[in-house]
Amino acid sequence: MKSYLSLLRKAALISILSALSVSYAAEKAAPIPAPIKKAMTKYKVPTADFSMAVIPLSAKEKPVFINASVPRMPASVEKIVTSAAALELLGPAKVWHTRMVSQTEPNSAGVLKDDIYLIGSGNPELSLSDFRDMIEGLRSRGIQSIEGNIIVDRSRFDIPPHDPFAFDGEGNRPYNTGADALLVNSRALFMQIRPDRKEGVAYLYSVPHLNGLALPKTIPLSKEACGAWRKQIKPDFSNPLAPKFLGSFPASCGNKDFFYTSLGADEYLTLLFSEFWKKAGGSWKGKLVSGKAPSSLKDMNILSSTSSEPLAKIIYDMNKHSLNPAARQLFLELGKTEAGEPKTLAQSRKTIKAWALENKLPADELSLDNGSGLSRKSRISAGALASVLAHMWNTPRMPEYMSSMPISGVDGTMRKRHAADGYAHIKTGYISGARSVAGYVQAKDGKRYAVAAIVNGPSALGSVPVLDAVISWVHSR
C-alpha cells in the first residue's frame, strides 16, 4: 500500500509539472487577480516588473502564471533552491567535522613541539562556542604549551578572492562575508550598545571580551529618531582592532546589538585562538598562518575536533534568518568532486542544473550564482521557484524543507508581515532593485499552494504590499 500511495503522489507531481511546462510553452497571460492588481496600481508596480506563479499542490486545479518564465534577480529566495538541492543530495543528517591534527603527540610535560593543522571542512555554521570548545579540547588532550604554528588548511574550497565591499559597499556587515572553508561565526565581532540617558552616553561592550580588540568605552547619545542607527554611529574601521564611532547613538533606540566585520580571515582566527587558548590556561609560541596539511593525514593525530549541527538544523537557521554566509558555504558543498578535490562554484552550478534536469524542473530558469541570492548575476523565474517548491512537497524531505521557512506574522523575516498570519511559510528576499517571496500558503479551505512572486526594477523598493497581496489572495481562495 505504501508503494502504491507513493506512486500516486509521484503521478500527481508529474501531472503538475507537465501542466507547468505546457503553460510555459504557451505563456498565455493570465488576468492579474483584482486584489493584487489593486495593490500594484496603488504602489506603482508595473506589470512588466512583476512575476507570479501559483501551483496547487494537487492535480485538480490549474496553476496561475503571470510573467512566470521571465528570468529575474531572485534575491534571497535563491536560498530555497540551494536548500532543496542540499536536502536531496546531501541528506538532512549531513554533518561537517572540523579537526585539529598534528604529526606528533605532546610530550610528558604537555608540550607540543610540532605544528597544529586546523583543517576546514566548509562547515556552514561553525559558531564561536564550537570553536572555543575545540580549542579547550586541546587542554583535555593534555597539551599545555604549543611551540609550533597553527596552520589553517582551507583547501576544501577553491574560490576566487572575495571583496566584501563589491556588492553594496557595506563590507563591514557580516552578511557580505564570503565563503571560507574555515569560516568561524561569519568572521563577525559583536558589540552591545547600552544607553545611559542620565550620563548622556551609550556604553559599548565587546562580547566575548577579546584581548587585542580595543573598543571605545562610550559613544554620545543623541535625540534623533531611531532610524538607520548603524549609519548614525558612523563607524570607522580604518584600524580594525581599534574601531572608532564618530557619530552618536539615538537614545530612543534603547539597547542594541551591533555585529560587524573588520578583520581578515587569519587575523580573526588569530584573535580568537589567542584569547580562547589563553583562557584555557595554555601558552603558545608560534603564529597562525594559512597552509595545507600533508597528504599523509592517516599518519597524523587528531588532537581535537568539533562537529556541526545536522544539515536540517543549519537550513532551518539559514532560511529563518536569511544567513548569506551559510548559504554560500552550503552551495559550494553541493559541487560533486573526486575525493580530495576542492569544491568550486562552477561545479556547484553544474550540480544544480543536473539536479533540476533529473527532477524535470526548468533548469534553464534556475541560474544560481553563489546560492545565497546576494548577487546581481543570479537569474531565476517565479515559475521555476514554484516548481521547486511543488517538487519538494512530494519528497520525503518536505517536513524539514517547509519548516525552515519563516511563518507569516510569527517568526524569522516574516515576523512583522501579516499576510495570511500563521498560514504561510514564506522565504523573503530583498536587494536593491529586487524583492521576492516564495513558499507555501494554506488557503482557508485547507488546500496548499506553492507560491512565488518577484518584482525587479525601480518599483521593487515599495513592492512589499504587492507581494503580501499575493500571499493574502492565495490564502483567501
Coordinates of C-alpha atoms in Angstrom, one line a residue:
M1 CA 0.0 0.0 0.0
K2 CA 2.8 2.4 0.9
S3 CA 4.4 2.0 -2.6
Y4 CA 1.1 2.5 -4.3
L5 CA 0.4 5.7 -2.4
S6 CA 4.0 6.8 -3.3
L7 CA 3.3 6.2 -7.0
L8 CA 0.0 8.2 -6.8
R9 CA 1.9 11.2 -5.3
K10 CA 4.6 10.9 -7.9
A11 CA 2.0 10.8 -10.7
A12 CA 0.3 13.9 -9.3
L13 CA 3.6 15.7 -9.2
I14 CA 4.4 14.7 -12.8
S15 CA 0.9 16.0 -13.8
I16 CA 1.5 19.3 -12.1
L17 CA 4.9 19.8 -13.6
S18 CA 3.7 18.8 -17.0
A19 CA 1.0 21.5 -16.8
L20 CA 3.7 23.9 -15.8
S21 CA 5.8 23.1 -18.9
V22 CA 2.8 23.4 -21.2
S23 CA 1.9 26.8 -19.8
Y24 CA 5.5 27.9 -20.2
A25 CA 5.4 26.9 -23.8
A26 CA 2.2 28.8 -24.4
E27 CA 2.9 31.6 -21.9
K28 CA -0.7 32.9 -22.1
A29 CA -1.1 35.9 -19.9
A30 CA -3.4 35.2 -17.0
P31 CA -5.5 38.0 -15.7
I32 CA -4.0 39.5 -12.6
P33 CA -6.3 38.9 -9.6
A34 CA -8.2 42.0 -8.6
P35 CA -6.7 42.4 -5.1
I36 CA -3.2 42.1 -6.5
K37 CA -3.8 44.4 -9.4
K38 CA -5.2 47.0 -6.9
A39 CA -2.1 46.8 -4.8
M40 CA 0.1 47.1 -8.0
T41 CA -1.7 50.2 -9.0
K42 CA -1.6 51.8 -5.6
Y43 CA 2.1 51.1 -5.1
K44 CA 3.0 51.8 -8.7
V45 CA 4.4 48.4 -9.7
P46 CA 4.0 47.9 -13.4
T47 CA 3.1 44.5 -14.8
A48 CA 6.4 44.3 -16.7
D49 CA 8.3 44.4 -13.3
F50 CA 6.1 41.7 -11.8
S51 CA 6.2 37.9 -11.9
M52 CA 3.9 35.4 -10.1
A53 CA 3.5 31.6 -10.1
V54 CA 0.9 29.8 -8.0
I55 CA 0.9 26.0 -8.3
P56 CA -1.8 24.0 -6.5
L57 CA -0.3 21.0 -4.7
S58 CA -2.9 18.7 -6.2
A59 CA -3.8 17.9 -9.9
K60 CA -7.3 19.3 -9.6
E61 CA -6.6 23.0 -10.3
K62 CA -4.7 24.9 -12.9
P63 CA -1.6 26.9 -12.0
V64 CA -1.7 30.7 -12.2
F65 CA 1.2 32.2 -14.1
I66 CA 1.9 35.9 -14.7
N67 CA 5.3 36.5 -16.5
A68 CA 6.2 33.3 -14.8
S69 CA 9.1 32.3 -17.1
V70 CA 10.8 35.7 -17.1
P71 CA 14.3 35.4 -15.5
R72 CA 14.7 37.9 -12.7
M73 CA 17.1 38.6 -9.8
P74 CA 15.7 36.5 -7.1
A75 CA 17.4 38.0 -4.1
S76 CA 17.3 35.7 -1.0
V77 CA 14.6 33.4 -2.2
E78 CA 17.5 31.8 -4.1
K79 CA 18.1 30.0 -0.8
I80 CA 15.1 27.8 -1.3
V81 CA 16.7 26.3 -4.3
T82 CA 20.0 25.8 -2.5
S83 CA 18.1 24.3 0.4
A84 CA 16.1 21.9 -1.7
A85 CA 19.1 20.6 -3.6
A86 CA 21.1 20.2 -0.4
L87 CA 18.4 18.3 1.4
E88 CA 18.0 15.9 -1.5
L89 CA 21.7 15.5 -2.5
L90 CA 23.3 15.6 1.0
G91 CA 20.5 14.5 3.2
P92 CA 19.1 16.1 6.4
A93 CA 21.6 14.3 8.7
K94 CA 24.7 15.6 6.9
V95 CA 27.3 17.0 9.3
W96 CA 30.7 18.7 8.9
H97 CA 33.8 17.9 11.0
T98 CA 36.5 20.4 11.8
R99 CA 39.7 18.9 13.1
M100 CA 43.0 20.0 14.7
V101 CA 45.7 17.5 13.9
S102 CA 49.4 17.1 14.4
Q103 CA 52.1 14.7 13.2
T104 CA 53.2 14.2 16.9
E105 CA 51.8 13.9 20.3
P106 CA 52.6 16.3 23.2
N107 CA 55.4 15.1 25.4
S108 CA 55.0 14.1 29.1
A109 CA 55.3 17.7 30.2
G110 CA 52.3 18.7 28.0
V111 CA 54.5 20.5 25.4
L112 CA 53.6 20.1 21.7
K113 CA 56.7 21.0 19.7
D114 CA 55.1 20.4 16.3
D115 CA 52.7 22.5 14.2
I116 CA 49.0 22.0 14.5
Y117 CA 46.9 21.8 11.3
L118 CA 43.5 23.4 11.7
I119 CA 41.6 21.7 8.8
G120 CA 38.4 23.4 7.5
S121 CA 35.6 21.2 6.2
G122 CA 33.4 24.0 4.9
N123 CA 31.0 23.9 7.9
P124 CA 28.2 26.4 7.1
E125 CA 27.6 27.2 10.7
L126 CA 30.8 27.0 12.8
S127 CA 30.0 29.0 15.9
L128 CA 32.2 30.8 18.4
S129 CA 31.2 28.3 21.1
D130 CA 32.1 25.3 18.8
F131 CA 35.4 26.9 18.0
R132 CA 36.1 27.6 21.7
D133 CA 35.2 24.1 22.7
M134 CA 37.6 22.7 20.1
I135 CA 40.4 24.8 21.4
E136 CA 39.7 23.8 25.0
G137 CA 39.7 20.2 23.8
L138 CA 43.5 20.6 23.3
R139 CA 43.9 21.1 27.1
S140 CA 41.7 18.0 27.6
R141 CA 44.3 16.2 25.5
G142 CA 47.0 17.2 28.0
I143 CA 48.5 20.0 25.9
Q144 CA 49.8 22.9 28.0
S145 CA 52.2 24.6 25.6
I146 CA 52.3 24.8 21.8
E147 CA 55.7 25.7 20.3
G148 CA 54.7 25.3 16.6
N149 CA 52.4 27.3 14.3
I150 CA 48.7 26.9 13.8
I151 CA 48.4 26.2 10.1
V152 CA 44.9 26.8 8.7
D153 CA 44.0 24.5 5.8
R154 CA 41.3 26.0 3.7
S155 CA 41.9 23.7 0.7
R156 CA 38.3 22.3 0.8
F157 CA 37.3 25.3 -1.3
D158 CA 38.9 26.6 -4.5
I159 CA 37.3 30.0 -4.9
P160 CA 38.4 33.4 -6.2
P161 CA 39.3 36.2 -3.7
H162 CA 36.2 37.9 -2.3
D163 CA 35.7 41.6 -1.9
P164 CA 33.1 42.2 0.8
F165 CA 32.6 45.8 -0.4
A166 CA 31.9 44.9 -4.0
F167 CA 28.1 44.1 -3.7
D168 CA 26.7 47.2 -1.9
G169 CA 29.7 48.9 -0.3
E170 CA 28.7 47.5 3.2
G171 CA 31.8 45.4 3.5
N172 CA 31.8 45.6 7.3
R173 CA 28.4 43.9 7.6
P174 CA 28.6 40.1 8.3
Y175 CA 26.0 39.3 5.5
N176 CA 28.7 40.3 3.0
T177 CA 31.3 37.8 4.3
G178 CA 32.4 35.4 1.5
A179 CA 32.8 31.7 1.6
D180 CA 35.7 30.2 3.6
A181 CA 36.4 26.5 4.2
L182 CA 37.1 27.5 7.8
L183 CA 34.6 30.2 8.5
V184 CA 34.0 30.9 12.2
N185 CA 31.0 32.9 13.2
S186 CA 30.8 34.6 9.8
R187 CA 34.0 36.3 10.9
A188 CA 31.8 38.7 13.0
L189 CA 32.6 40.7 16.0
F190 CA 29.8 41.5 18.4
M191 CA 29.3 44.7 20.4
Q192 CA 26.5 45.5 22.9
I193 CA 25.3 49.1 22.9
R194 CA 23.7 50.1 26.2
P195 CA 22.4 53.7 26.6
D196 CA 22.5 55.6 29.8
R197 CA 20.3 58.6 29.5
K198 CA 21.4 60.1 32.8
E199 CA 25.0 60.2 31.7
G200 CA 24.2 61.1 28.1
V201 CA 26.3 58.2 26.7
A202 CA 25.9 54.7 25.5
Y203 CA 28.3 52.1 26.9
L204 CA 30.0 49.7 24.5
Y205 CA 30.9 46.1 25.4
S206 CA 32.6 43.5 23.3
V207 CA 31.2 40.0 23.7
P208 CA 33.1 38.0 24.4
H209 CA 35.9 40.2 25.7
L210 CA 38.9 39.8 23.4
N211 CA 42.4 41.0 24.3
G212 CA 43.8 42.9 21.4
L213 CA 40.5 44.4 20.5
A214 CA 40.1 48.0 21.8
L215 CA 36.6 49.5 21.7
P216 CA 35.8 53.0 22.9
K217 CA 34.1 52.8 26.3
T218 CA 31.2 55.1 25.3
I219 CA 29.6 56.9 22.4
P220 CA 27.5 60.1 22.8
L221 CA 23.7 59.9 22.9
S222 CA 21.5 61.9 20.5
K223 CA 17.9 62.9 20.5
E224 CA 17.4 61.8 16.9
A225 CA 14.8 59.3 15.9
C226 CA 15.9 55.7 15.9
G227 CA 16.3 55.1 12.2
A228 CA 19.4 53.9 10.4
W229 CA 21.3 53.8 13.7
R230 CA 24.1 51.7 12.3
K231 CA 25.0 54.6 10.0
Q232 CA 24.2 57.3 12.6
I233 CA 27.0 56.0 14.9
K234 CA 29.4 56.5 11.9
P235 CA 31.8 53.5 12.4
D236 CA 35.4 53.9 11.3
F237 CA 37.2 50.6 10.9
S238 CA 40.5 52.1 9.4
N239 CA 42.2 50.4 12.4
P240 CA 40.3 47.1 12.6
L241 CA 41.5 46.3 16.1
A242 CA 40.6 49.8 17.4
P243 CA 37.3 50.9 15.7
K244 CA 36.0 54.4 16.2
F245 CA 32.5 55.7 16.2
L246 CA 32.4 59.3 15.0
G247 CA 28.7 59.9 15.3
S248 CA 26.2 59.4 18.1
F249 CA 23.6 56.8 19.1
P250 CA 19.9 57.7 19.3
A251 CA 18.7 57.3 22.9
S252 CA 15.3 56.3 21.5
C253 CA 16.8 53.1 20.1
G254 CA 17.2 51.6 23.5
N255 CA 19.5 48.5 23.8
K256 CA 21.0 47.4 20.5
D257 CA 23.4 44.7 19.4
F258 CA 25.9 45.6 16.7
F259 CA 27.5 42.8 14.6
Y260 CA 30.4 43.9 12.3
T261 CA 33.4 42.5 10.5
S262 CA 36.7 44.3 10.3
L263 CA 39.4 41.6 10.2
G264 CA 40.9 39.4 7.6
A265 CA 40.4 35.6 7.8
D266 CA 43.8 34.8 9.5
E267 CA 43.7 38.0 11.7
Y268 CA 40.3 36.9 13.0
L269 CA 41.3 33.4 13.8
T270 CA 44.5 34.6 15.5
L271 CA 42.5 36.9 17.8
L272 CA 40.1 34.1 18.7
F273 CA 42.7 31.3 19.1
S274 CA 44.9 33.5 21.2
E275 CA 42.1 34.5 23.5
F276 CA 40.4 31.1 23.9
W277 CA 43.8 29.3 24.3
K278 CA 44.9 31.7 27.0
K279 CA 41.6 31.4 28.9
A280 CA 42.1 27.6 28.7
G281 CA 45.4 28.0 30.5
G282 CA 47.6 27.3 27.6
S283 CA 50.7 29.1 26.2
W284 CA 51.7 29.4 22.5
K285 CA 55.0 30.5 21.0
G286 CA 54.1 30.3 17.3
K287 CA 51.8 32.1 14.9
L288 CA 48.7 31.4 12.8
V289 CA 49.3 31.1 9.1
S290 CA 47.5 29.6 6.1
G291 CA 48.8 26.4 4.5
K292 CA 47.9 22.9 3.6
A293 CA 48.1 19.7 5.7
P294 CA 50.3 17.0 4.3
S295 CA 48.5 14.3 2.2
S296 CA 49.5 11.6 4.8
L297 CA 46.7 12.5 7.1
K298 CA 46.4 8.9 8.2
D299 CA 49.7 9.2 10.0
M300 CA 48.6 12.3 11.9
N301 CA 47.0 12.6 15.3
I302 CA 43.6 14.2 15.8
L303 CA 44.1 16.4 18.8
S304 CA 40.7 17.9 18.9
S305 CA 37.6 18.2 16.7
T306 CA 34.1 19.6 16.6
S307 CA 31.0 18.6 14.5
S308 CA 28.3 20.8 13.1
E309 CA 24.6 20.6 13.7
P310 CA 22.9 18.4 11.1
L311 CA 22.0 19.9 7.8
A312 CA 18.3 20.1 8.6
K313 CA 19.1 22.4 11.6
I314 CA 21.5 24.5 9.5
I315 CA 18.9 25.0 6.8
Y316 CA 16.4 26.0 9.4
D317 CA 18.7 28.7 10.8
M318 CA 19.7 29.8 7.3
N319 CA 16.2 30.3 5.9
K320 CA 14.5 31.7 9.0
H321 CA 17.2 34.4 9.4
S322 CA 18.4 34.6 5.8
L323 CA 22.0 33.9 6.6
N324 CA 24.0 34.6 3.4
P325 CA 27.4 33.2 4.5
A326 CA 25.8 29.9 5.5
A327 CA 24.1 29.7 2.1
R328 CA 27.4 30.4 0.3
Q329 CA 29.1 27.6 2.2
L330 CA 26.3 25.2 1.6
F331 CA 26.2 26.0 -2.1
L332 CA 29.9 25.1 -2.5
E333 CA 29.3 21.8 -0.7
L334 CA 27.0 20.8 -3.5
G335 CA 29.7 20.6 -6.1
K336 CA 30.4 17.0 -7.0
T337 CA 34.2 16.3 -6.9
E338 CA 36.6 13.4 -6.6
A339 CA 38.0 12.6 -3.1
G340 CA 40.4 15.3 -2.1
E341 CA 39.5 17.6 -4.9
P342 CA 38.5 21.1 -3.8
K343 CA 34.9 22.5 -4.3
T344 CA 34.4 25.2 -6.8
L345 CA 31.5 27.5 -7.7
A346 CA 31.4 26.1 -11.3
Q347 CA 30.9 22.6 -10.0
S348 CA 28.1 23.7 -7.7
R349 CA 26.3 25.5 -10.6
K350 CA 26.7 22.4 -12.7
T351 CA 25.3 20.2 -9.9
I352 CA 22.2 22.4 -9.6
K353 CA 21.5 22.2 -13.3
A354 CA 21.9 18.4 -13.2
W355 CA 19.6 18.1 -10.2
A356 CA 17.0 20.2 -11.9
L357 CA 17.0 18.2 -15.1
E358 CA 16.8 14.9 -13.2
N359 CA 13.7 16.1 -11.4
K360 CA 12.1 17.6 -14.6
L361 CA 12.5 21.2 -13.2
P362 CA 13.0 24.1 -15.6
A363 CA 16.8 24.1 -15.4
D364 CA 17.2 26.9 -17.9
E365 CA 15.4 29.2 -15.5
L366 CA 17.5 28.3 -12.5
S367 CA 20.7 30.2 -12.9
L368 CA 22.3 30.5 -9.4
D369 CA 25.5 32.5 -8.8
N370 CA 26.5 31.7 -5.2
G371 CA 23.4 30.1 -3.6
S372 CA 22.6 33.0 -1.3
G373 CA 20.9 35.4 -3.6
L374 CA 23.3 38.2 -2.6
S375 CA 24.2 38.7 -6.3
R376 CA 23.1 40.6 -9.3
K377 CA 24.1 37.7 -11.6
S378 CA 21.6 35.2 -10.4
R379 CA 18.5 34.8 -12.6
I380 CA 15.5 32.6 -11.5
S381 CA 11.9 32.8 -12.8
A382 CA 8.9 32.8 -10.5
G383 CA 7.7 29.6 -12.3
A384 CA 11.0 27.8 -11.6
L385 CA 10.8 28.7 -7.9
A386 CA 7.3 27.5 -7.6
S387 CA 8.2 24.3 -9.4
V388 CA 11.0 23.6 -7.0
L389 CA 8.5 24.1 -4.1
A390 CA 6.0 21.7 -5.8
H391 CA 8.7 19.1 -6.3
M392 CA 9.8 19.3 -2.7
W393 CA 6.2 18.9 -1.5
N394 CA 6.2 15.4 -2.8
T395 CA 9.6 14.3 -1.4
P396 CA 10.4 12.7 2.0
R397 CA 12.3 15.9 2.8
M398 CA 9.2 18.1 2.7
P399 CA 8.8 18.5 6.6
E400 CA 12.4 19.7 7.0
Y401 CA 12.1 21.9 4.0
M402 CA 8.8 23.7 4.8
S403 CA 9.6 24.1 8.5
S404 CA 12.8 26.1 7.6
M405 CA 10.8 28.9 6.1
P406 CA 9.6 31.8 8.1
I407 CA 5.9 31.7 9.2
S408 CA 3.9 34.8 8.3
G409 CA 3.3 37.0 11.4
V410 CA 5.2 34.6 13.6
D411 CA 9.0 34.4 13.1
G412 CA 12.1 35.0 11.1
T413 CA 12.0 37.5 8.3
M414 CA 8.1 37.3 8.1
R415 CA 7.6 38.1 11.8
K416 CA 6.4 41.6 11.2
R417 CA 4.5 40.9 7.9
H418 CA 0.9 39.9 8.4
A419 CA -0.2 38.4 5.1
A420 CA -2.2 35.2 6.0
D421 CA -0.9 35.2 9.5
G422 CA 0.2 31.7 10.6
Y423 CA -1.0 30.1 7.3
A424 CA 2.1 30.8 5.1
H425 CA 5.7 29.5 5.2
I426 CA 7.5 32.2 3.2
K427 CA 11.1 32.9 2.4
T428 CA 11.6 36.6 1.6
G429 CA 14.2 38.3 -0.5
Y430 CA 15.4 41.9 -0.9
I431 CA 18.4 43.6 -2.6
S432 CA 18.4 46.9 -4.3
G433 CA 16.2 46.5 -7.4
A434 CA 14.6 43.2 -6.4
R435 CA 12.0 42.0 -3.9
S436 CA 10.6 38.5 -3.7
V437 CA 8.6 35.9 -1.8
A438 CA 8.4 32.1 -2.2
G439 CA 7.0 29.4 -0.2
Y440 CA 3.8 27.5 0.8
V441 CA 0.4 29.1 1.5
Q442 CA -2.6 27.3 3.0
A443 CA -5.9 28.5 1.8
K444 CA -9.0 28.9 4.0
D445 CA -10.4 25.7 2.7
G446 CA -7.2 23.8 3.7
K447 CA -5.7 23.4 0.3
R448 CA -2.0 24.1 -0.1
Y449 CA -0.2 26.1 -2.9
A450 CA 3.4 26.6 -3.9
V451 CA 3.7 30.4 -4.4
A452 CA 6.4 32.6 -5.8
A453 CA 6.4 36.3 -6.7
I454 CA 9.3 38.6 -7.8
V455 CA 9.5 42.3 -8.5
N456 CA 12.5 43.7 -10.3
G457 CA 13.2 47.3 -11.2
P458 CA 12.8 50.7 -9.5
S459 CA 9.3 49.7 -8.3
A460 CA 10.8 46.8 -6.1
L461 CA 11.6 49.2 -3.3
G462 CA 8.0 49.8 -2.4
S463 CA 6.6 46.5 -3.5
V464 CA 6.2 44.7 -0.1
P465 CA 2.4 45.3 -0.1
V466 CA 2.1 43.8 -3.5
L467 CA 3.9 40.7 -2.6
D468 CA 1.9 40.4 0.6
A469 CA -1.3 40.8 -1.5
V470 CA -0.2 37.7 -3.5
I471 CA 0.1 35.7 -0.3
S472 CA -3.2 37.0 1.0
W473 CA -5.0 36.3 -2.3
V474 CA -3.8 32.7 -2.3
H475 CA -4.9 32.3 1.3
S476 CA -8.4 33.7 0.5
R477 CA -9.0 31.2 -2.3

